[in-house]
CSV table of C-alpha atoms in Angstrom, one decimal:
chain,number,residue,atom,x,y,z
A,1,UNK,CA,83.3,163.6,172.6
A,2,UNK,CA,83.1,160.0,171.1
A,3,UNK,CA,79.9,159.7,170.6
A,4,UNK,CA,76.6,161.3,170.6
A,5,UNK,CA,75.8,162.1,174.6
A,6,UNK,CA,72.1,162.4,175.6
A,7,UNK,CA,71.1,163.3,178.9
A,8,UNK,CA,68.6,162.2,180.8
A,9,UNK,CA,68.6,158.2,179.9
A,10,UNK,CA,65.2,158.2,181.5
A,11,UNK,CA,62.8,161.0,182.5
A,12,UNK,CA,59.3,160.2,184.3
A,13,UNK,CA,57.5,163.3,184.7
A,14,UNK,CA,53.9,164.3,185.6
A,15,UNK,CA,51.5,165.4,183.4
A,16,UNK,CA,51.6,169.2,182.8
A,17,UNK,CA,55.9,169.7,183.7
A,18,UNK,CA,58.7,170.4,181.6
A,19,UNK,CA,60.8,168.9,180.7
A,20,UNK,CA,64.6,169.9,179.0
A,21,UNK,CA,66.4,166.9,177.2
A,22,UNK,CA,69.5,167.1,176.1
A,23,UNK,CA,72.1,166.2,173.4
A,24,UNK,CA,75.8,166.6,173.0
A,25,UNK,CA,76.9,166.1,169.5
A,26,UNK,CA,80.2,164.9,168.1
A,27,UNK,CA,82.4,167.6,168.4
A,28,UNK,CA,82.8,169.4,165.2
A,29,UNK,CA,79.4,168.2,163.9
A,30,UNK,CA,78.0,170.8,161.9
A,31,UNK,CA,74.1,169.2,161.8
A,32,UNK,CA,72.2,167.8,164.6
A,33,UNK,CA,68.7,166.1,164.3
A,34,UNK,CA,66.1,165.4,167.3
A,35,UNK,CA,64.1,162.2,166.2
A,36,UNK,CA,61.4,160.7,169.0
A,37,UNK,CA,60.4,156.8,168.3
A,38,UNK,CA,57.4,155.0,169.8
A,39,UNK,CA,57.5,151.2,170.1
A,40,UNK,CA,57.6,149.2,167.5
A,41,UNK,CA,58.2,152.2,164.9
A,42,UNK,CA,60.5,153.7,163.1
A,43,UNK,CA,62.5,157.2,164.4
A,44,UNK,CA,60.2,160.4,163.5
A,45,UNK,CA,61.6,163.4,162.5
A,46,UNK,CA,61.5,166.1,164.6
A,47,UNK,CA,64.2,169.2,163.9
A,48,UNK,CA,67.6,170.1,162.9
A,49,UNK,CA,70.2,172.5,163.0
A,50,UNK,CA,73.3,173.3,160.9
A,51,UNK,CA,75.2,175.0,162.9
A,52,UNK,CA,73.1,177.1,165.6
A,53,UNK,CA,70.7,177.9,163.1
A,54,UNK,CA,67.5,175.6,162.8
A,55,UNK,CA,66.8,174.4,159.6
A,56,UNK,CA,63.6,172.3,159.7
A,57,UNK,CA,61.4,172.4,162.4
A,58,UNK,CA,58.5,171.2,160.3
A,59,UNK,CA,58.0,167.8,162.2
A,60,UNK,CA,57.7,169.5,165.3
A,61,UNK,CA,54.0,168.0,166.2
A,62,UNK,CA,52.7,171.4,167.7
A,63,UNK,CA,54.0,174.6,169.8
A,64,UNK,CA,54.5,172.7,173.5
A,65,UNK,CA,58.0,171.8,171.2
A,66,UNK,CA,60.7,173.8,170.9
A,67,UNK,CA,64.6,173.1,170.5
A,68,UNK,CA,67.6,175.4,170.8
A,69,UNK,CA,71.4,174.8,169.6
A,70,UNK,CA,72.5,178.5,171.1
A,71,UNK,CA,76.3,177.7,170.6
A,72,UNK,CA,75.9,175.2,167.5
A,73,UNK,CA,77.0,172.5,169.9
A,74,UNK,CA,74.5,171.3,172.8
A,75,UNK,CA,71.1,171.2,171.8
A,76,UNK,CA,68.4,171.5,173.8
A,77,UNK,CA,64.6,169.8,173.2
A,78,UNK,CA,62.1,171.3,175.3
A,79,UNK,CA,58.6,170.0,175.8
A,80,UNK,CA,56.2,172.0,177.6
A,81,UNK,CA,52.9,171.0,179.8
A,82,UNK,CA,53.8,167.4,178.8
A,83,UNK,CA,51.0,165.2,178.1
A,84,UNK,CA,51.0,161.4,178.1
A,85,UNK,CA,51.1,160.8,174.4
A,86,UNK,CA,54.3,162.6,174.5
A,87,UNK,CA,55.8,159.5,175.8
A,88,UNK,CA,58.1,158.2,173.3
A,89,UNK,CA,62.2,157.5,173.2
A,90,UNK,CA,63.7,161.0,172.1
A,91,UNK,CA,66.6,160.3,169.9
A,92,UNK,CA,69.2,162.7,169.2
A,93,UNK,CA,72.3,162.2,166.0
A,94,UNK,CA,75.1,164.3,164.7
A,95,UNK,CA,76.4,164.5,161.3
A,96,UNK,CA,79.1,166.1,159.5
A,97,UNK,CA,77.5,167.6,156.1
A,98,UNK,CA,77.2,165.2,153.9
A,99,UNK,CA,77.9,161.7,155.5
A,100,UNK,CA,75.4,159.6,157.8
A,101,UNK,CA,74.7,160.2,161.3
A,102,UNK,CA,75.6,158.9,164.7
A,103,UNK,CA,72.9,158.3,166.6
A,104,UNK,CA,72.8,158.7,170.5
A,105,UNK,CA,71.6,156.3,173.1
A,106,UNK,CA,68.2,158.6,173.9
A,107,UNK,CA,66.3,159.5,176.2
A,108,UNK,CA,63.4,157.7,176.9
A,109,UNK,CA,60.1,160.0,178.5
A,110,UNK,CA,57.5,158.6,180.4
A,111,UNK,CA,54.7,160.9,181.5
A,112,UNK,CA,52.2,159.9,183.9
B,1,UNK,CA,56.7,160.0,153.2
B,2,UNK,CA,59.9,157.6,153.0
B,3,UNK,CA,59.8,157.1,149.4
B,4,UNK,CA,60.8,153.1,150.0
B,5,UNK,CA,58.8,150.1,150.2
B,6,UNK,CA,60.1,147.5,152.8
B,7,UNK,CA,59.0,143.7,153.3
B,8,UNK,CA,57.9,144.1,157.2
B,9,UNK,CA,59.9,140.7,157.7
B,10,UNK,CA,62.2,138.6,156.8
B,11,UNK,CA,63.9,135.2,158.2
B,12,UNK,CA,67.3,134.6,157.4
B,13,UNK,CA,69.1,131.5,158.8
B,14,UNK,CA,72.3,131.6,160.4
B,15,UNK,CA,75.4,131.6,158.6
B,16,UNK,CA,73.5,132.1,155.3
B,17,UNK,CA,73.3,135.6,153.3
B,18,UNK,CA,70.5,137.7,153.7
B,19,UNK,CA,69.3,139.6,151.2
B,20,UNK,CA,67.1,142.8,152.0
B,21,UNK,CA,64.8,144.3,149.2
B,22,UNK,CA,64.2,147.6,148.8
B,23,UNK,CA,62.0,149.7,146.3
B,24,UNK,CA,62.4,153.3,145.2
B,25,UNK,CA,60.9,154.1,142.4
B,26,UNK,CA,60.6,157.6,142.5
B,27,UNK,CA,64.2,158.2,143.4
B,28,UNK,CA,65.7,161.4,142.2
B,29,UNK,CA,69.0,161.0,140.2
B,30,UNK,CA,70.4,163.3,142.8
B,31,UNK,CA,69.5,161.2,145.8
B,32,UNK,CA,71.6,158.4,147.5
B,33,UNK,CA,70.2,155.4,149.0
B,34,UNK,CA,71.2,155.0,152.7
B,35,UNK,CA,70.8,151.8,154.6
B,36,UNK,CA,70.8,151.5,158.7
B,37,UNK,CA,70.0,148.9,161.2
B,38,UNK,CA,68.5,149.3,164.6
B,39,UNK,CA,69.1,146.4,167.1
B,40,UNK,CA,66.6,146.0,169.7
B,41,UNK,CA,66.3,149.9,171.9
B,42,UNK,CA,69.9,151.1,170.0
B,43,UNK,CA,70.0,153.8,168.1
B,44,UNK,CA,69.8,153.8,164.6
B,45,UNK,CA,73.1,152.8,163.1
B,46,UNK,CA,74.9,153.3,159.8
B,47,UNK,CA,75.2,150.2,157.5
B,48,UNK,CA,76.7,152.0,153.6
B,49,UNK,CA,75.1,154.1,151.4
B,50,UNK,CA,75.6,154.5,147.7
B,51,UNK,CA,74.0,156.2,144.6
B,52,UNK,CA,74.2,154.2,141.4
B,53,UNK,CA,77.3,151.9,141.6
B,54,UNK,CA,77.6,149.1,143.9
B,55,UNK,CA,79.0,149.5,147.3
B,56,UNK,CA,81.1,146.8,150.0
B,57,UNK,CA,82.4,147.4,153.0
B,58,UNK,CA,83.0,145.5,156.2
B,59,UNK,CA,79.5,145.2,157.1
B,60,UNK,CA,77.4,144.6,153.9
B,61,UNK,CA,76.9,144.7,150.2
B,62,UNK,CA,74.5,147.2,148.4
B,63,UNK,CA,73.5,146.4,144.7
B,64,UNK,CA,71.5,149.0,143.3
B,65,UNK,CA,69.8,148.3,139.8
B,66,UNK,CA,70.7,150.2,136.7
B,67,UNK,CA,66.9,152.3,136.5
B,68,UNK,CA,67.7,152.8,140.3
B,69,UNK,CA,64.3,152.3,140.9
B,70,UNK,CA,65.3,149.0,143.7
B,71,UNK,CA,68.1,147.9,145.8
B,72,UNK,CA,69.3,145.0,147.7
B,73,UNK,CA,71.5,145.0,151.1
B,74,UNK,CA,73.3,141.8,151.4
B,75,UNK,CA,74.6,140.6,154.3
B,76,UNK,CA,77.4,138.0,152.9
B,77,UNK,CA,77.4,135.5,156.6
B,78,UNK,CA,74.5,136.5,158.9
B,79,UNK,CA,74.8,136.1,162.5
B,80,UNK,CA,72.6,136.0,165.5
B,81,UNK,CA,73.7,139.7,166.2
B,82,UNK,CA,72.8,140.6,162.4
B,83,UNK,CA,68.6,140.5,163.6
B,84,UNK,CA,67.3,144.1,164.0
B,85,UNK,CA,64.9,146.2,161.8
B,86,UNK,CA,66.6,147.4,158.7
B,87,UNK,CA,66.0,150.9,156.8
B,88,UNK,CA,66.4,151.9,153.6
B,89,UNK,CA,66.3,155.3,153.4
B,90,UNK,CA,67.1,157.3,150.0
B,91,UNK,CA,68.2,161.0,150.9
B,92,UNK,CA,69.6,163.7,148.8
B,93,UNK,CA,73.3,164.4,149.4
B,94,UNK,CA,74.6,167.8,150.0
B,95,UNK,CA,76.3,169.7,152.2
B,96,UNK,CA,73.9,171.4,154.3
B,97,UNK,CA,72.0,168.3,155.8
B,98,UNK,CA,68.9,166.7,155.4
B,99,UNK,CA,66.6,164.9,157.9
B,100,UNK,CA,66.3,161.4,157.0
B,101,UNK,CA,62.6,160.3,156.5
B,102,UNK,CA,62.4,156.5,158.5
B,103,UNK,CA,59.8,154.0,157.3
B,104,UNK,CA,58.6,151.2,159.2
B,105,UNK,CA,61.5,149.0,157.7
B,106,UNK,CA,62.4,145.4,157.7
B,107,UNK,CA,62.5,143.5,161.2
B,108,UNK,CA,64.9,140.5,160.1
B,109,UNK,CA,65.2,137.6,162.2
B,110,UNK,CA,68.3,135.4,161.5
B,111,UNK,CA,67.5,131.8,162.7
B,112,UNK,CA,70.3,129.2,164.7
């Protein structure tokens, strides 16, 4: 596609659900990066994946988190038995190696 | 960490150039410096990057001092659009990716 796709724009969900988010890269992107931003700060790393293969999970903040790229395109983020602080915008970008990313327009999660 | 030190703020008044500092002292002499705006709930977006020689292009200048250890983004006629937070990210460049590390950045404000 043109641009970085992220689906849902917004999620409201209940404490304790999953919840799937999803991102569509640039076609032919070889990396992909999941980044979630509170207000007022800066995007937090989260993961990446070169292809299908995750590279760096390490800013995953615990094991309710997980995120797939099966096919090296679509990636999913998962988050499971949401909690409240997971709240946040989750922002998804595409990059061919070596250049700067393209960010998406995110997915912004409310849990109540 | 982000490795850059950021003013939190700046005012820059229309029309005028504003000039955003950055410090990276610790910069390896294999790492780039990477600059990107976000304007209000966007995503992140691309501004120019550079590693030791100075860089134009259609949005902004970088000048990056000879030690490397600081760098400037100039943004030659500043607009009303032009306010956002601005990151300056420094990021090794390869071909097999690398997460970006976000700081707080620089929220300019340019002034009618």
């Amino acid at each position: 596609g043109a641009g970085v796709s992220q689906s849902p724009r917004y999620k409201v969900t209940k404490r304790g659900q999953d919840v799937a988010l999803r991102c569509d890269p640039i076609s032919g992107h070889v990396s992909l990066y999941w980044y979630r931003q509170a207000l007022g700060q800066g995007p937090e790393f989260l993961t990446y994946f070169n292809y299908e293969a995750q590279q760096d999970k390490s800013g995953l903040p615990n094991d309710r988190f997980s995120a797939e790229r099966p096919e090296g395109s679509i990636s999913t983020l998962t988050i499971q038995r949401t909690e409240q602080r997971d709240s946040a915008m989750y922002r998804c970008a595409s990059s061919l190696a070596g250049y700067g990313y393209t960010f998406g327009s995110g997915t912004r999660l409310t849990v109540v | 960490d982000a490795k850059t030190t950021q003013p939190p703020s700046m005012d820059c008044a229309e029309g005028r150039a504003a000039n955003l500092p950055c410090n990276h002292s610790t910069i390896s002499g294999n790492e780039y410096v990477y600059w990107y705006r976000q304007i209000h709930s966007q995503g992140p977006q691309y501004i120019i990057h550079g590693l030791k020689n100075n860089e134009t292009n259609e949005m902004a200048s970088l000048i990056i001092t000879e030690d490397r250890k600081s760098s400037t983004l100039i943004l030659p006629h500043a607009t009303l659009r032009d306010t956002a937070v601005y990151y300056c990210i420094v990021r090794r460049e390869d071909n097999y990716g690398q997460n970006f590390v976000f700081g707080p950045g620089t929220r300019l404000s340019v002034l009618p």
